[in-house]
mmCIF file of N, CA and C in Angstrom:
data_model
loop_
_atom_site.group_PDB
_atom_site.id
_atom_site.type_symbol
_atom_site.label_atom_id
_atom_site.label_comp_id
_atom_site.label_asym_id
_atom_site.label_seq_id
_atom_site.Cartn_x
_atom_site.Cartn_y
_atom_site.Cartn_z
ATOM 1 N N MET A 1 -41.258 -12.400 -58.713
ATOM 2 C CA MET A 1 -41.628 -13.427 -57.759
ATOM 3 C C MET A 1 -41.913 -12.805 -56.402
ATOM 4 N N ILE A 2 -42.950 -13.295 -55.761
ATOM 5 C CA ILE A 2 -43.316 -12.810 -54.434
ATOM 6 C C ILE A 2 -42.682 -13.716 -53.393
ATOM 7 N N SER A 3 -41.972 -13.110 -52.434
ATOM 8 C CA SER A 3 -41.374 -13.886 -51.354
ATOM 9 C C SER A 3 -42.470 -14.375 -50.417
ATOM 10 N N LYS A 4 -42.414 -15.666 -50.083
ATOM 11 C CA LYS A 4 -43.387 -16.259 -49.166
ATOM 12 C C LYS A 4 -42.669 -16.622 -47.875
ATOM 13 N N LYS A 5 -42.961 -15.864 -46.810
ATOM 14 C CA LYS A 5 -42.331 -16.091 -45.513
ATOM 15 C C LYS A 5 -42.660 -17.501 -45.043
ATOM 16 N N THR A 6 -41.608 -18.308 -44.837
ATOM 17 C CA THR A 6 -41.771 -19.737 -44.581
ATOM 18 C C THR A 6 -41.024 -20.169 -43.332
ATOM 19 N N LEU A 7 -41.724 -20.890 -42.466
ATOM 20 C CA LEU A 7 -41.116 -21.503 -41.298
ATOM 21 C C LEU A 7 -40.815 -22.952 -41.647
ATOM 22 N N VAL A 8 -39.565 -23.357 -41.493
ATOM 23 C CA VAL A 8 -39.174 -24.755 -41.700
ATOM 24 C C VAL A 8 -39.093 -25.383 -40.314
ATOM 25 N N LEU A 9 -40.075 -26.240 -40.001
ATOM 26 C CA LEU A 9 -40.140 -26.873 -38.686
ATOM 27 C C LEU A 9 -39.453 -28.231 -38.747
ATOM 28 N N GLY A 10 -38.432 -28.363 -37.887
ATOM 29 C CA GLY A 10 -37.598 -29.567 -37.909
ATOM 30 C C GLY A 10 -36.256 -29.289 -38.552
ATOM 31 N N ALA A 11 -35.912 -27.998 -38.664
ATOM 32 C CA ALA A 11 -34.645 -27.593 -39.289
ATOM 33 C C ALA A 11 -33.466 -28.205 -38.526
ATOM 34 N N SER A 12 -32.494 -28.668 -39.288
ATOM 35 C CA SER A 12 -31.326 -29.331 -38.704
ATOM 36 C C SER A 12 -30.035 -28.717 -39.236
ATOM 37 N N PRO A 13 -29.031 -28.570 -38.353
ATOM 38 C CA PRO A 13 -27.730 -28.081 -38.819
ATOM 39 C C PRO A 13 -26.962 -29.136 -39.625
ATOM 40 N N ASN A 14 -27.478 -30.378 -39.657
ATOM 41 C CA ASN A 14 -26.839 -31.474 -40.378
ATOM 42 C C ASN A 14 -27.117 -31.317 -41.880
ATOM 43 N N SER A 15 -26.075 -31.097 -42.664
ATOM 44 C CA SER A 15 -26.233 -30.765 -44.086
ATOM 45 C C SER A 15 -26.810 -31.891 -44.943
ATOM 46 N N ILE A 16 -26.863 -33.127 -44.427
ATOM 47 C CA ILE A 16 -27.457 -34.201 -45.225
ATOM 48 C C ILE A 16 -28.972 -34.320 -45.005
ATOM 49 N N ARG A 17 -29.500 -33.589 -44.043
ATOM 50 C CA ARG A 17 -30.937 -33.650 -43.753
ATOM 51 C C ARG A 17 -31.717 -32.822 -44.776
ATOM 52 N N PHE A 18 -32.912 -33.311 -45.139
ATOM 53 C CA PHE A 18 -33.727 -32.591 -46.116
ATOM 54 C C PHE A 18 -34.172 -31.230 -45.586
ATOM 55 N N SER A 19 -34.373 -31.116 -44.280
ATOM 56 C CA SER A 19 -34.774 -29.820 -43.718
ATOM 57 C C SER A 19 -33.668 -28.779 -43.919
ATOM 58 N N HIS A 20 -32.417 -29.211 -43.848
ATOM 59 C CA HIS A 20 -31.274 -28.322 -44.082
ATOM 60 C C HIS A 20 -31.267 -27.864 -45.547
ATOM 61 N N LYS A 21 -31.452 -28.823 -46.444
ATOM 62 C CA LYS A 21 -31.488 -28.514 -47.883
ATOM 63 C C LYS A 21 -32.669 -27.583 -48.198
ATOM 64 N N ALA A 22 -33.782 -27.779 -47.490
ATOM 65 C CA ALA A 22 -34.969 -26.953 -47.718
ATOM 66 C C ALA A 22 -34.699 -25.493 -47.366
ATOM 67 N N VAL A 23 -34.045 -25.261 -46.243
ATOM 68 C CA VAL A 23 -33.723 -23.878 -45.846
ATOM 69 C C VAL A 23 -32.821 -23.237 -46.897
ATOM 70 N N LYS A 24 -31.803 -23.964 -47.336
ATOM 71 C CA LYS A 24 -30.890 -23.430 -48.346
ATOM 72 C C LYS A 24 -31.616 -23.147 -49.665
ATOM 73 N N SER A 25 -32.537 -24.023 -50.043
ATOM 74 C CA SER A 25 -33.289 -23.829 -51.286
ATOM 75 C C SER A 25 -34.223 -22.622 -51.187
ATOM 76 N N LEU A 26 -34.847 -22.434 -50.039
ATOM 77 C CA LEU A 26 -35.697 -21.247 -49.848
ATOM 78 C C LEU A 26 -34.872 -19.969 -49.972
ATOM 79 N N ILE A 27 -33.689 -19.969 -49.384
ATOM 80 C CA ILE A 27 -32.796 -18.801 -49.488
ATOM 81 C C ILE A 27 -32.426 -18.573 -50.955
ATOM 82 N N TYR A 28 -32.046 -19.640 -51.634
ATOM 83 C CA TYR A 28 -31.667 -19.553 -53.047
ATOM 84 C C TYR A 28 -32.803 -18.980 -53.889
ATOM 85 N N HIS A 29 -34.039 -19.399 -53.586
ATOM 86 C CA HIS A 29 -35.204 -18.927 -54.332
ATOM 87 C C HIS A 29 -35.766 -17.611 -53.775
ATOM 88 N N GLN A 30 -35.014 -16.971 -52.887
ATOM 89 C CA GLN A 30 -35.300 -15.626 -52.367
ATOM 90 C C GLN A 30 -36.594 -15.528 -51.565
ATOM 91 N N HIS A 31 -36.860 -16.568 -50.768
ATOM 92 C CA HIS A 31 -37.984 -16.523 -49.840
ATOM 93 C C HIS A 31 -37.431 -16.242 -48.447
ATOM 94 N N GLU A 32 -38.190 -15.490 -47.657
ATOM 95 C CA GLU A 32 -37.805 -15.264 -46.268
ATOM 96 C C GLU A 32 -38.030 -16.577 -45.521
ATOM 97 N N VAL A 33 -37.015 -17.031 -44.789
ATOM 98 C CA VAL A 33 -37.098 -18.329 -44.124
ATOM 99 C C VAL A 33 -36.749 -18.217 -42.650
ATOM 100 N N ILE A 34 -37.528 -18.931 -41.837
ATOM 101 C CA ILE A 34 -37.278 -19.004 -40.405
ATOM 102 C C ILE A 34 -37.073 -20.482 -40.065
ATOM 103 N N PRO A 35 -35.817 -20.898 -39.835
ATOM 104 C CA PRO A 35 -35.575 -22.287 -39.459
ATOM 105 C C PRO A 35 -35.841 -22.484 -37.957
ATOM 106 N N VAL A 36 -36.643 -23.492 -37.627
ATOM 107 C CA VAL A 36 -36.945 -23.821 -36.235
ATOM 108 C C VAL A 36 -36.675 -25.305 -36.040
ATOM 109 N N GLY A 37 -35.879 -25.617 -35.024
ATOM 110 C CA GLY A 37 -35.532 -27.015 -34.767
ATOM 111 C C GLY A 37 -35.337 -27.288 -33.293
ATOM 112 N N ARG A 38 -34.966 -28.491 -32.984
ATOM 113 C CA ARG A 38 -34.739 -28.899 -31.596
ATOM 114 C C ARG A 38 -33.354 -28.500 -31.098
ATOM 115 N N ARG A 39 -32.399 -28.381 -32.025
ATOM 116 C CA ARG A 39 -31.026 -28.036 -31.642
ATOM 117 C C ARG A 39 -30.602 -26.729 -32.291
ATOM 118 N N LYS A 40 -29.824 -25.967 -31.547
ATOM 119 C CA LYS A 40 -29.291 -24.723 -32.098
ATOM 120 C C LYS A 40 -28.249 -25.044 -33.160
ATOM 121 N N GLY A 41 -28.016 -24.077 -34.009
ATOM 122 C CA GLY A 41 -27.034 -24.217 -35.071
ATOM 123 C C GLY A 41 -27.343 -23.174 -36.122
ATOM 124 N N THR A 42 -26.684 -23.287 -37.262
ATOM 125 C CA THR A 42 -26.952 -22.362 -38.354
ATOM 126 C C THR A 42 -27.056 -23.133 -39.659
ATOM 127 N N ILE A 43 -27.788 -22.526 -40.580
ATOM 128 C CA ILE A 43 -27.889 -23.035 -41.950
ATOM 129 C C ILE A 43 -27.681 -21.844 -42.861
ATOM 130 N N ALA A 44 -26.615 -21.868 -43.640
ATOM 131 C CA ALA A 44 -26.302 -20.779 -44.576
ATOM 132 C C ALA A 44 -26.360 -19.418 -43.873
ATOM 133 N N GLY A 45 -25.817 -19.375 -42.672
ATOM 134 C CA GLY A 45 -25.765 -18.116 -41.927
ATOM 135 C C GLY A 45 -27.040 -17.760 -41.177
ATOM 136 N N ARG A 46 -28.077 -18.567 -41.294
ATOM 137 C CA ARG A 46 -29.337 -18.320 -40.578
ATOM 138 C C ARG A 46 -29.351 -19.128 -39.288
ATOM 139 N N GLU A 47 -29.642 -18.461 -38.189
ATOM 140 C CA GLU A 47 -29.705 -19.139 -36.901
ATOM 141 C C GLU A 47 -30.949 -20.024 -36.826
ATOM 142 N N ILE A 48 -30.761 -21.256 -36.361
ATOM 143 C CA ILE A 48 -31.895 -22.143 -36.114
ATOM 144 C C ILE A 48 -32.486 -21.763 -34.759
ATOM 145 N N LEU A 49 -33.746 -21.371 -34.764
ATOM 146 C CA LEU A 49 -34.432 -21.020 -33.530
ATOM 147 C C LEU A 49 -34.951 -22.291 -32.873
ATOM 148 N N THR A 50 -35.041 -22.278 -31.548
ATOM 149 C CA THR A 50 -35.591 -23.422 -30.830
ATOM 150 C C THR A 50 -36.865 -22.983 -30.123
ATOM 151 N N GLY A 51 -37.627 -23.939 -29.650
ATOM 152 C CA GLY A 51 -38.881 -23.624 -28.979
ATOM 153 C C GLY A 51 -39.974 -23.323 -29.988
ATOM 154 N N LYS A 52 -40.847 -22.384 -29.599
ATOM 155 C CA LYS A 52 -41.987 -22.031 -30.450
ATOM 156 C C LYS A 52 -42.049 -20.509 -30.584
ATOM 157 N N PRO A 53 -41.141 -19.956 -31.398
ATOM 158 C CA PRO A 53 -41.070 -18.490 -31.524
ATOM 159 C C PRO A 53 -42.307 -17.903 -32.211
ATOM 160 N N GLY A 54 -42.701 -16.735 -31.766
ATOM 161 C CA GLY A 54 -43.798 -16.016 -32.409
ATOM 162 C C GLY A 54 -43.332 -15.454 -33.744
ATOM 163 N N ILE A 55 -44.159 -15.581 -34.750
ATOM 164 C CA ILE A 55 -43.812 -15.096 -36.093
ATOM 165 C C ILE A 55 -45.047 -14.462 -36.702
ATOM 166 N N ASP A 56 -44.907 -13.230 -37.171
ATOM 167 C CA ASP A 56 -46.022 -12.518 -37.793
ATOM 168 C C ASP A 56 -46.000 -12.694 -39.304
ATOM 169 N N HIS A 57 -47.170 -12.598 -39.906
ATOM 170 C CA HIS A 57 -47.329 -12.578 -41.370
ATOM 171 C C HIS A 57 -46.684 -13.781 -42.051
ATOM 172 N N LEU A 58 -46.899 -14.948 -41.482
ATOM 173 C CA LEU A 58 -46.323 -16.175 -42.015
ATOM 174 C C LEU A 58 -47.189 -16.695 -43.160
ATOM 175 N N HIS A 59 -46.555 -17.085 -44.251
ATOM 176 C CA HIS A 59 -47.285 -17.641 -45.388
ATOM 177 C C HIS A 59 -47.368 -19.170 -45.310
ATOM 178 N N THR A 60 -46.223 -19.811 -45.060
ATOM 179 C CA THR A 60 -46.138 -21.272 -45.160
ATOM 180 C C THR A 60 -45.368 -21.866 -43.988
ATOM 181 N N VAL A 61 -45.840 -23.018 -43.523
ATOM 182 C CA VAL A 61 -45.055 -23.859 -42.616
ATOM 183 C C VAL A 61 -44.712 -25.111 -43.414
ATOM 184 N N SER A 62 -43.432 -25.451 -43.459
ATOM 185 C CA SER A 62 -42.980 -26.662 -44.136
ATOM 186 C C SER A 62 -42.519 -27.641 -43.062
ATOM 187 N N LEU A 63 -43.226 -28.778 -42.970
ATOM 188 C CA LEU A 63 -42.963 -29.745 -41.902
ATOM 189 C C LEU A 63 -41.885 -30.754 -42.256
ATOM 190 N N TYR A 64 -40.936 -30.886 -41.339
ATOM 191 C CA TYR A 64 -39.922 -31.935 -41.403
ATOM 192 C C TYR A 64 -39.887 -32.650 -40.053
ATOM 193 N N VAL A 65 -41.061 -32.781 -39.438
ATOM 194 C CA VAL A 65 -41.242 -33.509 -38.185
ATOM 195 C C VAL A 65 -42.242 -34.616 -38.488
ATOM 196 N N GLY A 66 -41.897 -35.835 -38.152
ATOM 197 C CA GLY A 66 -42.780 -36.966 -38.421
ATOM 198 C C GLY A 66 -44.085 -36.870 -37.642
ATOM 199 N N PRO A 67 -45.097 -37.617 -38.068
ATOM 200 C CA PRO A 67 -46.412 -37.564 -37.431
ATOM 201 C C PRO A 67 -46.371 -37.782 -35.917
ATOM 202 N N SER A 68 -45.503 -38.670 -35.439
ATOM 203 C CA SER A 68 -45.459 -38.964 -34.004
ATOM 204 C C SER A 68 -44.953 -37.777 -33.183
ATOM 205 N N GLY A 69 -44.233 -36.847 -33.803
ATOM 206 C CA GLY A 69 -43.722 -35.683 -33.082
ATOM 207 C C GLY A 69 -44.490 -34.398 -33.343
ATOM 208 N N GLN A 70 -45.578 -34.477 -34.107
ATOM 209 C CA GLN A 70 -46.298 -33.261 -34.500
ATOM 210 C C GLN A 70 -47.281 -32.735 -33.465
ATOM 211 N N ALA A 71 -47.859 -33.627 -32.643
ATOM 212 C CA ALA A 71 -48.937 -33.218 -31.735
ATOM 213 C C ALA A 71 -48.546 -32.025 -30.861
ATOM 214 N N GLU A 72 -47.313 -31.981 -30.407
ATOM 215 C CA GLU A 72 -46.890 -30.876 -29.546
ATOM 216 C C GLU A 72 -46.849 -29.540 -30.293
ATOM 217 N N TYR A 73 -46.927 -29.580 -31.627
ATOM 218 C CA TYR A 73 -46.887 -28.358 -32.432
ATOM 219 C C TYR A 73 -48.248 -27.951 -33.005
ATOM 220 N N TYR A 74 -49.282 -28.777 -32.818
ATOM 221 C CA TYR A 74 -50.599 -28.465 -33.392
ATOM 222 C C TYR A 74 -51.042 -27.043 -33.062
ATOM 223 N N ASP A 75 -51.161 -26.745 -31.776
ATOM 224 C CA ASP A 75 -51.667 -25.429 -31.359
ATOM 225 C C ASP A 75 -50.730 -24.312 -31.800
ATOM 226 N N TYR A 76 -49.432 -24.562 -31.720
ATOM 227 C CA TYR A 76 -48.448 -23.562 -32.127
ATOM 228 C C TYR A 76 -48.617 -23.194 -33.605
ATOM 229 N N ILE A 77 -48.668 -24.202 -34.456
ATOM 230 C CA ILE A 77 -48.787 -23.941 -35.898
ATOM 231 C C ILE A 77 -50.102 -23.232 -36.207
ATOM 232 N N ILE A 78 -51.185 -23.698 -35.609
ATOM 233 C CA ILE A 78 -52.486 -23.056 -35.838
ATOM 234 C C ILE A 78 -52.459 -21.607 -35.358
ATOM 235 N N SER A 79 -51.786 -21.340 -34.235
ATOM 236 C CA SER A 79 -51.718 -19.968 -33.700
ATOM 237 C C SER A 79 -50.960 -19.016 -34.623
ATOM 238 N N LEU A 80 -50.066 -19.554 -35.460
ATOM 239 C CA LEU A 80 -49.303 -18.722 -36.399
ATOM 240 C C LEU A 80 -50.159 -18.307 -37.597
ATOM 241 N N ASN A 81 -51.276 -19.005 -37.790
ATOM 242 C CA ASN A 81 -52.231 -18.729 -38.861
ATOM 243 C C ASN A 81 -51.582 -18.626 -40.253
ATOM 244 N N PRO A 82 -50.809 -19.664 -40.640
ATOM 245 C CA PRO A 82 -50.240 -19.629 -41.995
ATOM 246 C C PRO A 82 -51.328 -19.878 -43.031
ATOM 247 N N LYS A 83 -51.036 -19.540 -44.268
ATOM 248 C CA LYS A 83 -51.985 -19.823 -45.348
ATOM 249 C C LYS A 83 -52.011 -21.316 -45.668
ATOM 250 N N ARG A 84 -50.839 -21.979 -45.502
ATOM 251 C CA ARG A 84 -50.753 -23.403 -45.808
ATOM 252 C C ARG A 84 -49.677 -24.068 -44.960
ATOM 253 N N VAL A 85 -49.792 -25.391 -44.846
ATOM 254 C CA VAL A 85 -48.773 -26.223 -44.205
ATOM 255 C C VAL A 85 -48.415 -27.316 -45.205
ATOM 256 N N ILE A 86 -47.133 -27.394 -45.544
ATOM 257 C CA ILE A 86 -46.668 -28.412 -46.482
ATOM 258 C C ILE A 86 -46.219 -29.632 -45.684
ATOM 259 N N PHE A 87 -46.851 -30.769 -45.983
ATOM 260 C CA PHE A 87 -46.485 -32.047 -45.385
ATOM 261 C C PHE A 87 -45.537 -32.740 -46.362
ATOM 262 N N ASN A 88 -44.247 -32.650 -46.069
ATOM 263 C CA ASN A 88 -43.227 -33.262 -46.905
ATOM 264 C C ASN A 88 -43.271 -34.782 -46.740
ATOM 265 N N PRO A 89 -42.646 -35.539 -47.660
ATOM 266 C CA PRO A 89 -42.657 -37.001 -47.540
ATOM 267 C C PRO A 89 -42.227 -37.450 -46.136
ATOM 268 N N GLY A 90 -43.015 -38.366 -45.568
ATOM 269 C CA GLY A 90 -42.725 -38.875 -44.233
ATOM 270 C C GLY A 90 -43.399 -38.101 -43.116
ATOM 271 N N THR A 91 -44.113 -37.023 -43.461
ATOM 272 C CA THR A 91 -44.749 -36.205 -42.420
ATOM 273 C C THR A 91 -46.272 -36.197 -42.523
ATOM 274 N N VAL A 92 -46.833 -36.879 -43.494
ATOM 275 C CA VAL A 92 -48.280 -36.846 -43.720
ATOM 276 C C VAL A 92 -49.021 -37.340 -42.478
ATOM 277 N N ASN A 93 -50.019 -36.553 -42.051
ATOM 278 C CA ASN A 93 -50.752 -36.817 -40.818
ATOM 279 C C ASN A 93 -52.213 -36.421 -41.037
ATOM 280 N N PRO A 94 -53.073 -37.375 -41.408
ATOM 281 C CA PRO A 94 -54.477 -37.049 -41.707
ATOM 282 C C PRO A 94 -55.200 -36.315 -40.580
ATOM 283 N N GLU A 95 -54.910 -36.671 -39.329
ATOM 284 C CA GLU A 95 -55.553 -35.998 -38.191
ATOM 285 C C GLU A 95 -55.226 -34.502 -38.187
ATOM 286 N N PHE A 96 -53.956 -34.168 -38.306
ATOM 287 C CA PHE A 96 -53.532 -32.769 -38.283
ATOM 288 C C PHE A 96 -54.022 -32.042 -39.532
ATOM 289 N N MET A 97 -54.001 -32.729 -40.673
ATOM 290 C CA MET A 97 -54.471 -32.114 -41.919
ATOM 291 C C MET A 97 -55.945 -31.713 -41.790
ATOM 292 N N ALA A 98 -56.744 -32.566 -41.167
ATOM 293 C CA ALA A 98 -58.162 -32.257 -40.961
ATOM 294 C C ALA A 98 -58.322 -31.065 -40.007
ATOM 295 N N MET A 99 -57.500 -31.020 -38.958
ATOM 296 C CA MET A 99 -57.551 -29.886 -38.020
ATOM 297 C C MET A 99 -57.248 -28.573 -38.746
ATOM 298 N N LEU A 100 -56.209 -28.597 -39.575
ATOM 299 C CA LEU A 100 -55.819 -27.396 -40.308
ATOM 300 C C LEU A 100 -56.941 -26.946 -41.241
ATOM 301 N N SER A 101 -57.505 -27.887 -41.987
ATOM 302 C CA SER A 101 -58.595 -27.556 -42.913
ATOM 303 C C SER A 101 -59.757 -26.909 -42.176
ATOM 304 N N SER A 102 -60.077 -27.411 -40.989
ATOM 305 C CA SER A 102 -61.205 -26.867 -40.224
ATOM 306 C C SER A 102 -60.936 -25.434 -39.758
ATOM 307 N N LYS A 103 -59.661 -25.040 -39.731
ATOM 308 C CA LYS A 103 -59.276 -23.671 -39.327
ATOM 309 C C LYS A 103 -59.018 -22.768 -40.536
ATOM 310 N N GLY A 104 -59.278 -23.284 -41.747
ATOM 311 C CA GLY A 104 -59.068 -22.482 -42.951
ATOM 312 C C GLY A 104 -57.621 -22.426 -43.413
ATOM 313 N N ILE A 105 -56.803 -23.352 -42.915
ATOM 314 C CA ILE A 105 -55.394 -23.440 -43.315
ATOM 315 C C ILE A 105 -55.261 -24.615 -44.277
ATOM 316 N N GLU A 106 -54.676 -24.359 -45.448
ATOM 317 C CA GLU A 106 -54.588 -25.397 -46.480
ATOM 318 C C GLU A 106 -53.473 -26.400 -46.178
ATOM 319 N N PRO A 107 -53.817 -27.694 -46.013
ATOM 320 C CA PRO A 107 -52.763 -28.708 -45.897
ATOM 321 C C PRO A 107 -52.342 -29.141 -47.301
ATOM 322 N N VAL A 108 -51.043 -29.196 -47.538
ATOM 323 C CA VAL A 108 -50.521 -29.565 -48.860
ATOM 324 C C VAL A 108 -49.605 -30.771 -48.684
ATOM 325 N N GLU A 109 -49.924 -31.862 -49.364
ATOM 326 C CA GLU A 109 -49.084 -33.053 -49.320
ATOM 327 C C GLU A 109 -48.188 -33.020 -50.549
ATOM 328 N N ASP A 110 -46.916 -32.648 -50.336
ATOM 329 C CA ASP A 110 -45.991 -32.485 -51.456
ATOM 330 C C ASP A 110 -44.578 -32.412 -50.902
ATOM 331 N N CYS A 111 -43.619 -32.280 -51.781
ATOM 332 C CA CYS A 111 -42.218 -32.102 -51.398
ATOM 333 C C CYS A 111 -41.832 -30.658 -51.714
ATOM 334 N N MET A 112 -41.513 -29.903 -50.675
ATOM 335 C CA MET A 112 -41.209 -28.488 -50.886
ATOM 336 C C MET A 112 -40.010 -28.284 -51.811
ATOM 337 N N LEU A 113 -39.003 -29.138 -51.717
ATOM 338 C CA LEU A 113 -37.843 -28.991 -52.592
ATOM 339 C C LEU A 113 -38.238 -29.108 -54.058
ATOM 340 N N ILE A 114 -39.087 -30.066 -54.372
ATOM 341 C CA ILE A 114 -39.546 -30.224 -55.745
ATOM 342 C C ILE A 114 -40.443 -29.045 -56.149
ATOM 343 N N MET A 115 -41.300 -28.609 -55.244
ATOM 344 C CA MET A 115 -42.164 -27.447 -55.543
ATOM 345 C C MET A 115 -41.324 -26.225 -55.898
ATOM 346 N N LEU A 116 -40.261 -25.981 -55.128
ATOM 347 C CA LEU A 116 -39.388 -24.832 -55.404
ATOM 348 C C LEU A 116 -38.722 -24.976 -56.764
ATOM 349 N N ASN A 117 -38.231 -26.165 -57.065
ATOM 350 C CA ASN A 117 -37.520 -26.380 -58.331
ATOM 351 C C ASN A 117 -38.449 -26.329 -59.547
ATOM 352 N N LYS A 118 -39.712 -26.738 -59.354
ATOM 353 C CA LYS A 118 -40.671 -26.701 -60.458
ATOM 354 C C LYS A 118 -41.359 -25.344 -60.600
ATOM 355 N N GLY A 119 -41.184 -24.475 -59.604
ATOM 356 C CA GLY A 119 -41.843 -23.176 -59.656
ATOM 357 C C GLY A 119 -43.295 -23.222 -59.190
ATOM 358 N N THR A 120 -43.667 -24.263 -58.438
ATOM 359 C CA THR A 120 -45.053 -24.377 -57.959
ATOM 360 C C THR A 120 -45.186 -24.038 -56.487
ATOM 361 N N PHE A 121 -44.118 -23.540 -55.878
ATOM 362 C CA PHE A 121 -44.134 -23.183 -54.460
ATOM 363 C C PHE A 121 -44.989 -21.958 -54.255
#
């Protein structure tokens, strides 16, 4: 299996949040993961970064930020030049998806947790 460096945007230290479960699942499936959220904390020993950290050689951005909170991240995500952005349930945003497509970044409407468990990640 090839590790796909993944940024989880909207990562939360709250263990009941799907973004928290997503970080743990990426670790379990041996993918390099960068959790980024609004609040500091840790998930399975990984520090949650805040702000808009620079990241090289990123494969995937997995969104856990609703459409109303995404606009402030448009330029940031595009600047990271990931191969794809996964729009998890509740995050689908046709405007942003069209922007990504126009930049050659694949928008994927799916659930990352299910993708990991099915082996389609």
